[in-house]
C-alpha cells in the first residue's frame, strides 16, 4: 500500500474536441481535487513502509509488556485494598452482578420476579449493563427511554449505539406487526415556548448529522410545542382558581 500510493500516477487527461470546454474544466477540477485528496491521505496515513512498521512494533513490544504487567499489578492491588476495607465501587457492583447472573438458576429466578423492566437515560447504557438487563428480561418486558443527543458518557464506556440500533429498527404503532418491538417518539415538549423550540430545531437541523451527533436531525426529529393547557382533563374548580389568584397576587 505504501509503495502503491507513493508511486501512484494518473494518466494524462484525454483530449476530445467533441466535449464542450466548460464540461472539460469541470471534470478537470474534480480530478484535481481527487488527486490532491489521495496525496494528502498518503502523507497523513501511509508514512511507513511495511518493514518500518514491523520494526516499530517490535521496538514497542518490551514497553507494552511492562505496561501490561503494571496494569495487572495495579488492578490486583486495588481489588485487594477494596476487599480489605470491605468496600465496592460502581464498576464492582456491575461486574459482580454479571458474574452472579452467569448461573442459569439465578437468571431464571429474576426473570420470574420482574414483570417489567424500566430503563431511563438508555443512551448512556454500556455493554455490561445491557447484558445484565437482557439476561433477566423476558425479551418483551423492557421499556427504555433515551435521547442519543444527550449522550455524554462515552468516556465511561457508554454505548449510544445500543440506543441507535433499537431506534432505527423498532417500528412506530402505525407500522408495527404482531410481536414486533414498538417505538414511541416523545417529541411533544411542554417545557419551552414555541420560539425556543423553533430556534433549537433550526440550529440542530443545521449542525446535527450522523457524523456529528449520531443522528440526522430533520423534521422527523423536531421538538413540537405541547400546550400546558392540553394536559388538563377537566376545568379547575372555583376554589382552585381563587387559590391560584391569591398565590399570583402574593408572588408565591
PDB file of C-alpha atoms in Angstrom:
ATOM      1  CA  UNK A   1       0.000   0.000   0.000  1.00  0.00           C
ATOM      2  CA  UNK A   2       2.795   2.424   0.916  1.00  0.00           C
ATOM      3  CA  UNK A   3       4.684   1.829  -2.345  1.00  0.00           C
ATOM      4  CA  UNK A   4       1.497   1.796  -4.425  1.00  0.00           C
ATOM      5  CA  UNK A   5       0.359   5.139  -3.058  1.00  0.00           C
ATOM      6  CA  UNK A   6       3.776   6.824  -3.144  1.00  0.00           C
ATOM      7  CA  UNK A   7       4.302   5.760  -6.766  1.00  0.00           C
ATOM      8  CA  UNK A   8       0.737   6.421  -7.895  1.00  0.00           C
ATOM      9  CA  UNK A   9       0.475   8.273 -11.200  1.00  0.00           C
ATOM     10  CA  UNK A  10      -2.582   9.481 -13.082  1.00  0.00           C
ATOM     11  CA  UNK A  11      -2.949   9.017 -16.810  1.00  0.00           C
ATOM     12  CA  UNK A  12      -2.865  12.095 -18.972  1.00  0.00           C
ATOM     13  CA  UNK A  13      -6.223  13.792 -19.258  1.00  0.00           C
ATOM     14  CA  UNK A  14      -7.775  12.698 -22.598  1.00  0.00           C
ATOM     15  CA  UNK A  15      -8.477  15.263 -25.286  1.00  0.00           C
ATOM     16  CA  UNK A  16     -11.805  15.112 -27.078  1.00  0.00           C
ATOM     17  CA  UNK A  17     -12.834  18.112 -29.173  1.00  0.00           C
ATOM     18  CA  UNK A  18     -16.459  16.989 -29.119  1.00  0.00           C
ATOM     19  CA  UNK A  19     -16.713  17.732 -25.383  1.00  0.00           C
ATOM     20  CA  UNK A  20     -17.554  21.387 -24.530  1.00  0.00           C
ATOM     21  CA  UNK A  21     -14.828  23.319 -22.703  1.00  0.00           C
ATOM     22  CA  UNK A  22     -16.979  24.058 -19.649  1.00  0.00           C
ATOM     23  CA  UNK A  23     -17.550  20.323 -19.096  1.00  0.00           C
ATOM     24  CA  UNK A  24     -13.835  19.622 -19.511  1.00  0.00           C
ATOM     25  CA  UNK A  25     -12.965  22.311 -16.986  1.00  0.00           C
ATOM     26  CA  UNK A  26     -15.479  20.923 -14.507  1.00  0.00           C
ATOM     27  CA  UNK A  27     -14.094  17.379 -14.863  1.00  0.00           C
ATOM     28  CA  UNK A  28     -10.512  18.639 -14.532  1.00  0.00           C
ATOM     29  CA  UNK A  29     -11.448  20.432 -11.324  1.00  0.00           C
ATOM     30  CA  UNK A  30     -12.955  17.272  -9.822  1.00  0.00           C
ATOM     31  CA  UNK A  31      -9.969  15.219 -10.997  1.00  0.00           C
ATOM     32  CA  UNK A  32      -7.558  17.664  -9.396  1.00  0.00           C
ATOM     33  CA  UNK A  33      -9.384  17.514  -6.064  1.00  0.00           C
ATOM     34  CA  UNK A  34      -9.291  13.690  -6.095  1.00  0.00           C
ATOM     35  CA  UNK A  35      -5.546  13.693  -6.839  1.00  0.00           C
ATOM     36  CA  UNK A  36      -4.861  16.161  -4.023  1.00  0.00           C
ATOM     37  CA  UNK A  37      -7.010  14.163  -1.584  1.00  0.00           C
ATOM     38  CA  UNK A  38      -5.178  10.914  -2.335  1.00  0.00           C
ATOM     39  CA  UNK A  39      -1.802  12.608  -1.935  1.00  0.00           C
ATOM     40  CA  UNK A  40      -2.835  14.202   1.370  1.00  0.00           C
ATOM     41  CA  UNK A  41      -4.106  10.878   2.733  1.00  0.00           C
ATOM     42  CA  UNK A  42      -0.865   9.209   1.723  1.00  0.00           C
ATOM     43  CA  UNK A  43       1.208  11.811   3.534  1.00  0.00           C
ATOM     44  CA  UNK A  44      -1.011  11.603   6.627  1.00  0.00           C
ATOM     45  CA  UNK A  45      -1.607   7.865   6.964  1.00  0.00           C
ATOM     46  CA  UNK A  46       0.942   5.941   4.909  1.00  0.00           C
ATOM     47  CA  UNK A  47       4.133   7.247   6.456  1.00  0.00           C
ATOM     48  CA  UNK A  48       5.926   3.916   6.959  1.00  0.00           C
ATOM     49  CA  UNK A  49       6.866   1.047   4.715  1.00  0.00           C
ATOM     50  CA  UNK A  50       5.801  -2.440   5.861  1.00  0.00           C
ATOM     51  CA  UNK A  51       9.349  -3.142   7.042  1.00  0.00           C
ATOM     52  CA  UNK A  52       9.483   0.084   9.068  1.00  0.00           C
ATOM     53  CA  UNK A  53       6.078  -0.623  10.638  1.00  0.00           C
ATOM     54  CA  UNK A  54       7.197  -4.118  11.704  1.00  0.00           C
ATOM     55  CA  UNK A  55      10.407  -2.770  13.234  1.00  0.00           C
ATOM     56  CA  UNK A  56       8.462  -0.083  15.118  1.00  0.00           C
ATOM     57  CA  UNK A  57       6.072  -2.705  16.515  1.00  0.00           C
ATOM     58  CA  UNK A  58       8.947  -4.893  17.655  1.00  0.00           C
ATOM     59  CA  UNK A  59      10.599  -1.910  19.355  1.00  0.00           C
ATOM     60  CA  UNK A  60       7.366  -1.207  21.280  1.00  0.00           C
ATOM     61  CA  UNK A  61       6.905  -4.803  22.434  1.00  0.00           C
ATOM     62  CA  UNK A  62       9.139  -4.638  25.500  1.00  0.00           C
ATOM     63  CA  UNK A  63       7.442  -1.391  26.610  1.00  0.00           C
ATOM     64  CA  UNK A  64       3.960  -2.854  26.164  1.00  0.00           C
ATOM     65  CA  UNK A  65       4.876  -5.938  28.201  1.00  0.00           C
ATOM     66  CA  UNK A  66       5.881  -3.675  31.094  1.00  0.00           C
ATOM     67  CA  UNK A  67       2.706  -1.622  30.745  1.00  0.00           C
ATOM     68  CA  UNK A  68       0.638  -4.816  30.791  1.00  0.00           C
ATOM     69  CA  UNK A  69       2.413  -6.001  33.954  1.00  0.00           C
ATOM     70  CA  UNK A  70       1.871  -2.620  35.617  1.00  0.00           C
ATOM     71  CA  UNK A  71      -1.874  -2.559  34.784  1.00  0.00           C
ATOM     72  CA  UNK A  72      -2.415  -6.106  36.085  1.00  0.00           C
ATOM     73  CA  UNK A  73      -0.426  -5.429  39.246  1.00  0.00           C
ATOM     74  CA  UNK A  74      -2.348  -2.226  39.937  1.00  0.00           C
ATOM     75  CA  UNK A  75      -5.710  -3.953  39.344  1.00  0.00           C
ATOM     76  CA  UNK A  76      -4.836  -6.761  41.743  1.00  0.00           C
ATOM     77  CA  UNK A  77      -3.594  -4.413  44.460  1.00  0.00           C
ATOM     78  CA  UNK A  78      -6.594  -2.122  44.045  1.00  0.00           C
ATOM     79  CA  UNK A  79      -9.007  -5.064  44.314  1.00  0.00           C
ATOM     80  CA  UNK A  80      -7.223  -6.361  47.436  1.00  0.00           C
ATOM     81  CA  UNK A  81      -7.334  -2.928  49.087  1.00  0.00           C
ATOM     82  CA  UNK A  82     -11.075  -2.655  48.481  1.00  0.00           C
ATOM     83  CA  UNK A  83     -11.605  -6.151  49.808  1.00  0.00           C
ATOM     84  CA  UNK A  84      -9.575  -5.371  52.947  1.00  0.00           C
ATOM     85  CA  UNK A  85     -11.673  -2.255  53.558  1.00  0.00           C
ATOM     86  CA  UNK A  86     -14.898  -4.111  52.694  1.00  0.00           C
ATOM     87  CA  UNK A  87     -15.927  -1.581  50.024  1.00  0.00           C
ATOM     88  CA  UNK A  88     -17.118  -1.692  46.414  1.00  0.00           C
ATOM     89  CA  UNK A  89     -17.157   0.868  43.642  1.00  0.00           C
ATOM     90  CA  UNK A  90     -19.843   1.135  40.962  1.00  0.00           C
ATOM     91  CA  UNK A  91     -17.862  -0.908  38.460  1.00  0.00           C
ATOM     92  CA  UNK A  92     -17.537  -3.734  41.002  1.00  0.00           C
ATOM     93  CA  UNK A  93     -21.299  -3.833  41.502  1.00  0.00           C
ATOM     94  CA  UNK A  94     -21.869  -4.157  37.747  1.00  0.00           C
ATOM     95  CA  UNK A  95     -19.286  -6.877  37.211  1.00  0.00           C
ATOM     96  CA  UNK A  96     -20.169  -8.905  40.319  1.00  0.00           C
ATOM     97  CA  UNK A  97     -23.826  -8.797  39.269  1.00  0.00           C
ATOM     98  CA  UNK A  98     -22.841 -10.027  35.826  1.00  0.00           C
ATOM     99  CA  UNK A  99     -20.768 -12.808  37.369  1.00  0.00           C
ATOM    100  CA  UNK A 100     -23.708 -13.966  39.500  1.00  0.00           C
ATOM    101  CA  UNK A 101     -26.063 -13.911  36.523  1.00  0.00           C
ATOM    102  CA  UNK A 102     -23.878 -16.392  34.671  1.00  0.00           C
ATOM    103  CA  UNK A 103     -25.726 -19.014  36.711  1.00  0.00           C
ATOM    104  CA  UNK A 104     -28.845 -20.089  34.848  1.00  0.00           C
ATOM    105  CA  UNK A 105     -30.904 -20.663  38.002  1.00  0.00           C
ATOM    106  CA  UNK A 106     -30.236 -17.081  39.130  1.00  0.00           C
ATOM    107  CA  UNK A 107     -31.271 -15.663  35.757  1.00  0.00           C
ATOM    108  CA  UNK A 108     -34.494 -17.675  35.771  1.00  0.00           C
ATOM    109  CA  UNK A 109     -35.317 -16.516  39.287  1.00  0.00           C
ATOM    110  CA  UNK A 110     -35.128 -12.841  38.315  1.00  0.00           C
ATOM    111  CA  UNK A 111     -36.911 -13.379  35.017  1.00  0.00           C
ATOM    112  CA  UNK A 112     -39.866 -14.636  37.028  1.00  0.00           C
ATOM    113  CA  UNK A 113     -39.557 -11.892  39.643  1.00  0.00           C
ATOM    114  CA  UNK A 114     -39.744  -8.828  37.374  1.00  0.00           C
ATOM    115  CA  UNK A 115     -42.890  -8.227  35.370  1.00  0.00           C
ATOM    116  CA  UNK A 116     -41.487  -5.065  33.793  1.00  0.00           C
ATOM    117  CA  UNK A 117     -38.010  -3.550  33.476  1.00  0.00           C
ATOM    118  CA  UNK A 118     -37.924   0.235  33.047  1.00  0.00           C
ATOM    119  CA  UNK A 119     -34.691   1.942  31.961  1.00  0.00           C
ATOM    120  CA  UNK A 120     -34.170   5.706  31.897  1.00  0.00           C
ATOM    121  CA  UNK A 121     -31.292   7.532  30.132  1.00  0.00           C
ATOM    122  CA  UNK A 122     -30.834   4.451  27.968  1.00  0.00           C
ATOM    123  CA  UNK A 123     -28.444   6.267  25.621  1.00  0.00           C
ATOM    124  CA  UNK A 124     -25.809   6.118  28.392  1.00  0.00           C
ATOM    125  CA  UNK A 125     -26.000   2.352  28.957  1.00  0.00           C
ATOM    126  CA  UNK A 126     -22.848   0.291  28.495  1.00  0.00           C
ATOM    127  CA  UNK A 127     -22.407  -3.297  27.367  1.00  0.00           C
ATOM    128  CA  UNK A 128     -22.184  -4.656  30.924  1.00  0.00           C
ATOM    129  CA  UNK A 129     -25.478  -3.025  31.898  1.00  0.00           C
ATOM    130  CA  UNK A 130     -27.093  -4.167  28.651  1.00  0.00           C
ATOM    131  CA  UNK A 131     -26.035  -7.765  29.312  1.00  0.00           C
ATOM    132  CA  UNK A 132     -27.347  -7.651  32.891  1.00  0.00           C
ATOM    133  CA  UNK A 133     -30.734  -6.301  31.857  1.00  0.00           C
ATOM    134  CA  UNK A 134     -31.261  -8.588  28.887  1.00  0.00           C
ATOM    135  CA  UNK A 135     -30.233 -11.633  30.923  1.00  0.00           C
ATOM    136  CA  UNK A 136     -33.084 -11.086  33.406  1.00  0.00           C
ATOM    137  CA  UNK A 137     -35.687  -9.967  30.896  1.00  0.00           C
ATOM    138  CA  UNK A 138     -38.421 -11.982  29.220  1.00  0.00           C
ATOM    139  CA  UNK A 139     -37.471 -10.283  25.936  1.00  0.00           C
ATOM    140  CA  UNK A 140     -40.816  -8.480  25.708  1.00  0.00           C
ATOM    141  CA  UNK A 141     -40.930  -6.628  29.041  1.00  0.00           C
ATOM    142  CA  UNK A 142     -38.243  -3.930  28.733  1.00  0.00           C
ATOM    143  CA  UNK A 143     -39.257  -0.270  28.384  1.00  0.00           C
ATOM    144  CA  UNK A 144     -36.370   2.060  27.531  1.00  0.00           C
ATOM    145  CA  UNK A 145     -36.383   5.858  27.444  1.00  0.00           C
ATOM    146  CA  UNK A 146     -33.497   7.836  25.995  1.00  0.00           C
ATOM    147  CA  UNK A 147     -32.255  10.558  23.683  1.00  0.00           C
ATOM    148  CA  UNK A 148     -28.993  10.000  21.816  1.00  0.00           C
ATOM    149  CA  UNK A 149     -28.490  13.768  21.566  1.00  0.00           C
ATOM    150  CA  UNK A 150     -27.969  13.787  25.331  1.00  0.00           C
ATOM    151  CA  UNK A 151     -25.303  11.084  25.377  1.00  0.00           C
ATOM    152  CA  UNK A 152     -22.225  12.436  27.208  1.00  0.00           C
ATOM    153  CA  UNK A 153     -20.701   9.369  28.860  1.00  0.00           C
ATOM    154  CA  UNK A 154     -18.673   7.657  26.135  1.00  0.00           C
ATOM    155  CA  UNK A 155     -15.600   8.276  28.293  1.00  0.00           C
ATOM    156  CA  UNK A 156     -17.243   5.934  30.830  1.00  0.00           C
ATOM    157  CA  UNK A 157     -17.835   3.236  28.203  1.00  0.00           C
ATOM    158  CA  UNK A 158     -21.385   4.291  27.375  1.00  0.00           C
ATOM    159  CA  UNK A 159     -22.527   2.825  24.068  1.00  0.00           C
ATOM    160  CA  UNK A 160     -25.134   5.084  22.422  1.00  0.00           C
ATOM    161  CA  UNK A 161     -25.031   2.590  19.545  1.00  0.00           C
ATOM    162  CA  UNK A 162     -27.240   0.343  21.691  1.00  0.00           C
ATOM    163  CA  UNK A 163     -29.927   3.032  21.677  1.00  0.00           C
ATOM    164  CA  UNK A 164     -29.473   3.853  17.989  1.00  0.00           C
ATOM    165  CA  UNK A 165     -29.741   0.233  16.874  1.00  0.00           C
ATOM    166  CA  UNK A 166     -33.159  -0.044  18.531  1.00  0.00           C
ATOM    167  CA  UNK A 167     -34.262   3.436  17.481  1.00  0.00           C
ATOM    168  CA  UNK A 168     -33.563   2.617  13.840  1.00  0.00           C
ATOM    169  CA  UNK A 169     -35.083  -0.888  13.868  1.00  0.00           C
ATOM    170  CA  UNK A 170     -38.099  -0.597  16.184  1.00  0.00           C
ATOM    171  CA  UNK A 171     -41.323   0.457  14.471  1.00  0.00           C
ATOM    172  CA  UNK A 172     -43.993   3.009  15.280  1.00  0.00           C
ATOM    173  CA  UNK A 173     -47.537   1.947  16.119  1.00  0.00           C
ATOM    174  CA  UNK A 174     -48.847   2.568  12.593  1.00  0.00           C
ATOM    175  CA  UNK A 175     -46.175   0.272  11.114  1.00  0.00           C
ATOM    176  CA  UNK A 176     -45.965  -2.449  13.709  1.00  0.00           C
ATOM    177  CA  UNK A 177     -46.901  -6.062  13.168  1.00  0.00           C
ATOM    178  CA  UNK A 178     -47.729  -8.599  15.851  1.00  0.00           C
ATOM    179  CA  UNK A 179     -44.901  -9.220  18.363  1.00  0.00           C
ATOM    180  CA  UNK A 180     -42.630  -6.555  16.837  1.00  0.00           C
ATOM    181  CA  UNK A 181     -40.809  -4.052  19.033  1.00  0.00           C
ATOM    182  CA  UNK A 182     -42.620  -0.726  19.414  1.00  0.00           C
ATOM    183  CA  UNK A 183     -41.021   2.729  19.115  1.00  0.00           C
ATOM    184  CA  UNK A 184     -42.794   5.717  20.701  1.00  0.00           C
ATOM    185  CA  UNK A 185     -41.460   9.166  19.802  1.00  0.00           C
ATOM    186  CA  UNK A 186     -41.751  11.595  22.700  1.00  0.00           C
ATOM    187  CA  UNK A 187     -41.453  14.803  20.678  1.00  0.00           C
ATOM    188  CA  UNK A 188     -44.189  16.834  22.369  1.00  0.00           C
ATOM    189  CA  UNK A 189     -42.478  19.466  24.512  1.00  0.00           C
ATOM    190  CA  UNK A 190     -44.388  21.385  27.192  1.00  0.00           C
ATOM    191  CA  UNK A 191     -41.392  22.908  28.999  1.00  0.00           C
ATOM    192  CA  UNK A 192     -40.463  25.547  26.411  1.00  0.00           C
ATOM    193  CA  UNK A 193     -42.125  28.253  24.355  1.00  0.00           C
ATOM    194  CA  UNK A 194     -42.524  27.945  20.589  1.00  0.00           C
ATOM    195  CA  UNK A 195     -39.774  30.494  19.836  1.00  0.00           C
ATOM    196  CA  UNK A 196     -37.271  28.468  21.912  1.00  0.00           C
ATOM    197  CA  UNK A 197     -38.219  25.238  20.145  1.00  0.00           C
ATOM    198  CA  UNK A 198     -38.079  26.853  16.695  1.00  0.00           C
ATOM    199  CA  UNK A 199     -34.592  28.216  17.321  1.00  0.00           C
ATOM    200  CA  UNK A 200     -33.422  24.871  18.721  1.00  0.00           C
ATOM    201  CA  UNK A 201     -34.804  22.968  15.751  1.00  0.00           C
ATOM    202  CA  UNK A 202     -33.193  25.384  13.280  1.00  0.00           C
ATOM    203  CA  UNK A 203     -29.752  25.112  14.897  1.00  0.00           C
ATOM    204  CA  UNK A 204     -29.874  21.343  15.345  1.00  0.00           C
ATOM    205  CA  UNK A 205     -31.128  20.853  11.782  1.00  0.00           C
ATOM    206  CA  UNK A 206     -28.136  22.848  10.525  1.00  0.00           C
ATOM    207  CA  UNK A 207     -25.371  21.171  12.540  1.00  0.00           C
ATOM    208  CA  UNK A 208     -26.503  17.719  13.656  1.00  0.00           C
ATOM    209  CA  UNK A 209     -25.918  14.691  11.450  1.00  0.00           C
ATOM    210  CA  UNK A 210     -24.876  11.044  11.686  1.00  0.00           C
ATOM    211  CA  UNK A 211     -21.264  12.190  11.753  1.00  0.00           C
ATOM    212  CA  UNK A 212     -21.899  14.918  14.351  1.00  0.00           C
ATOM    213  CA  UNK A 213     -24.402  13.799  16.968  1.00  0.00           C
ATOM    214  CA  UNK A 214     -25.103  10.245  15.733  1.00  0.00           C
ATOM    215  CA  UNK A 215     -28.459  11.196  14.211  1.00  0.00           C
ATOM    216  CA  UNK A 216     -29.772  13.097  11.195  1.00  0.00           C
ATOM    217  CA  UNK A 217     -31.770  15.901  12.786  1.00  0.00           C
ATOM    218  CA  UNK A 218     -34.626  16.718  10.407  1.00  0.00           C
ATOM    219  CA  UNK A 219     -38.347  17.469  10.583  1.00  0.00           C
ATOM    220  CA  UNK A 220     -38.982  13.933  11.728  1.00  0.00           C
ATOM    221  CA  UNK A 221     -36.857  14.668  14.819  1.00  0.00           C
ATOM    222  CA  UNK A 222     -38.155  18.185  15.599  1.00  0.00           C
ATOM    223  CA  UNK A 223     -39.411  19.094  19.059  1.00  0.00           C
ATOM    224  CA  UNK A 224     -43.036  20.202  18.859  1.00  0.00           C
ATOM    225  CA  UNK A 225     -44.901  22.514  21.193  1.00  0.00           C
ATOM    226  CA  UNK A 226     -47.432  20.964  23.509  1.00  0.00           C
ATOM    227  CA  UNK A 227     -49.614  23.428  25.353  1.00  0.00           C
ATOM    228  CA  UNK A 228     -49.631  23.110  29.124  1.00  0.00           C
ATOM    229  CA  UNK A 229     -53.407  23.574  28.992  1.00  0.00           C
ATOM    230  CA  UNK A 230     -53.797  20.447  26.868  1.00  0.00           C
ATOM    231  CA  UNK A 231     -52.685  18.315  29.784  1.00  0.00           C
ATOM    232  CA  UNK A 232     -55.770  19.188  31.851  1.00  0.00           C
ATOM    233  CA  UNK A 233     -58.578  16.687  31.594  1.00  0.00           C
ATOM    234  CA  UNK A 234     -61.168  18.860  33.355  1.00  0.00           C
ATOM    235  CA  UNK A 235     -61.615  22.553  34.233  1.00  0.00           C
ATOM    236  CA  UNK A 236     -60.370  23.844  37.572  1.00  0.00           C
ATOM    237  CA  UNK A 237     -62.849  24.363  40.367  1.00  0.00           C
ATOM    238  CA  UNK A 238     -63.696  27.865  41.587  1.00  0.00           C
ATOM    239  CA  UNK A 239     -61.808  27.197  44.843  1.00  0.00           C
ATOM    240  CA  UNK A 240     -58.700  26.190  42.885  1.00  0.00           C
ATOM    241  CA  UNK A 241     -58.931  29.271  40.643  1.00  0.00           C
ATOM    242  CA  UNK A 242     -59.264  31.560  43.687  1.00  0.00           C
ATOM    243  CA  UNK A 243     -56.304  29.899  45.400  1.00  0.00           C
ATOM    244  CA  UNK A 244     -54.131  30.369  42.312  1.00  0.00           C
ATOM    245  CA  UNK A 245     -55.171  34.032  42.078  1.00  0.00           C
ATOM    246  CA  UNK A 246     -54.104  34.603  45.698  1.00  0.00           C
ATOM    247  CA  UNK A 247     -50.762  32.909  45.054  1.00  0.00           C
ATOM    248  CA  UNK A 248     -50.073  35.040  41.992  1.00  0.00           C
ATOM    249  CA  UNK A 249     -51.095  38.183  43.853  1.00  0.00           C
ATOM    250  CA  UNK A 250     -48.710  37.375  46.694  1.00  0.00           C
ATOM    251  CA  UNK A 251     -45.942  36.271  44.256  1.00  0.00           C
ATOM    252  CA  UNK A 252     -45.862  32.774  45.732  1.00  0.00           C
TER     253      UNK A 252
END
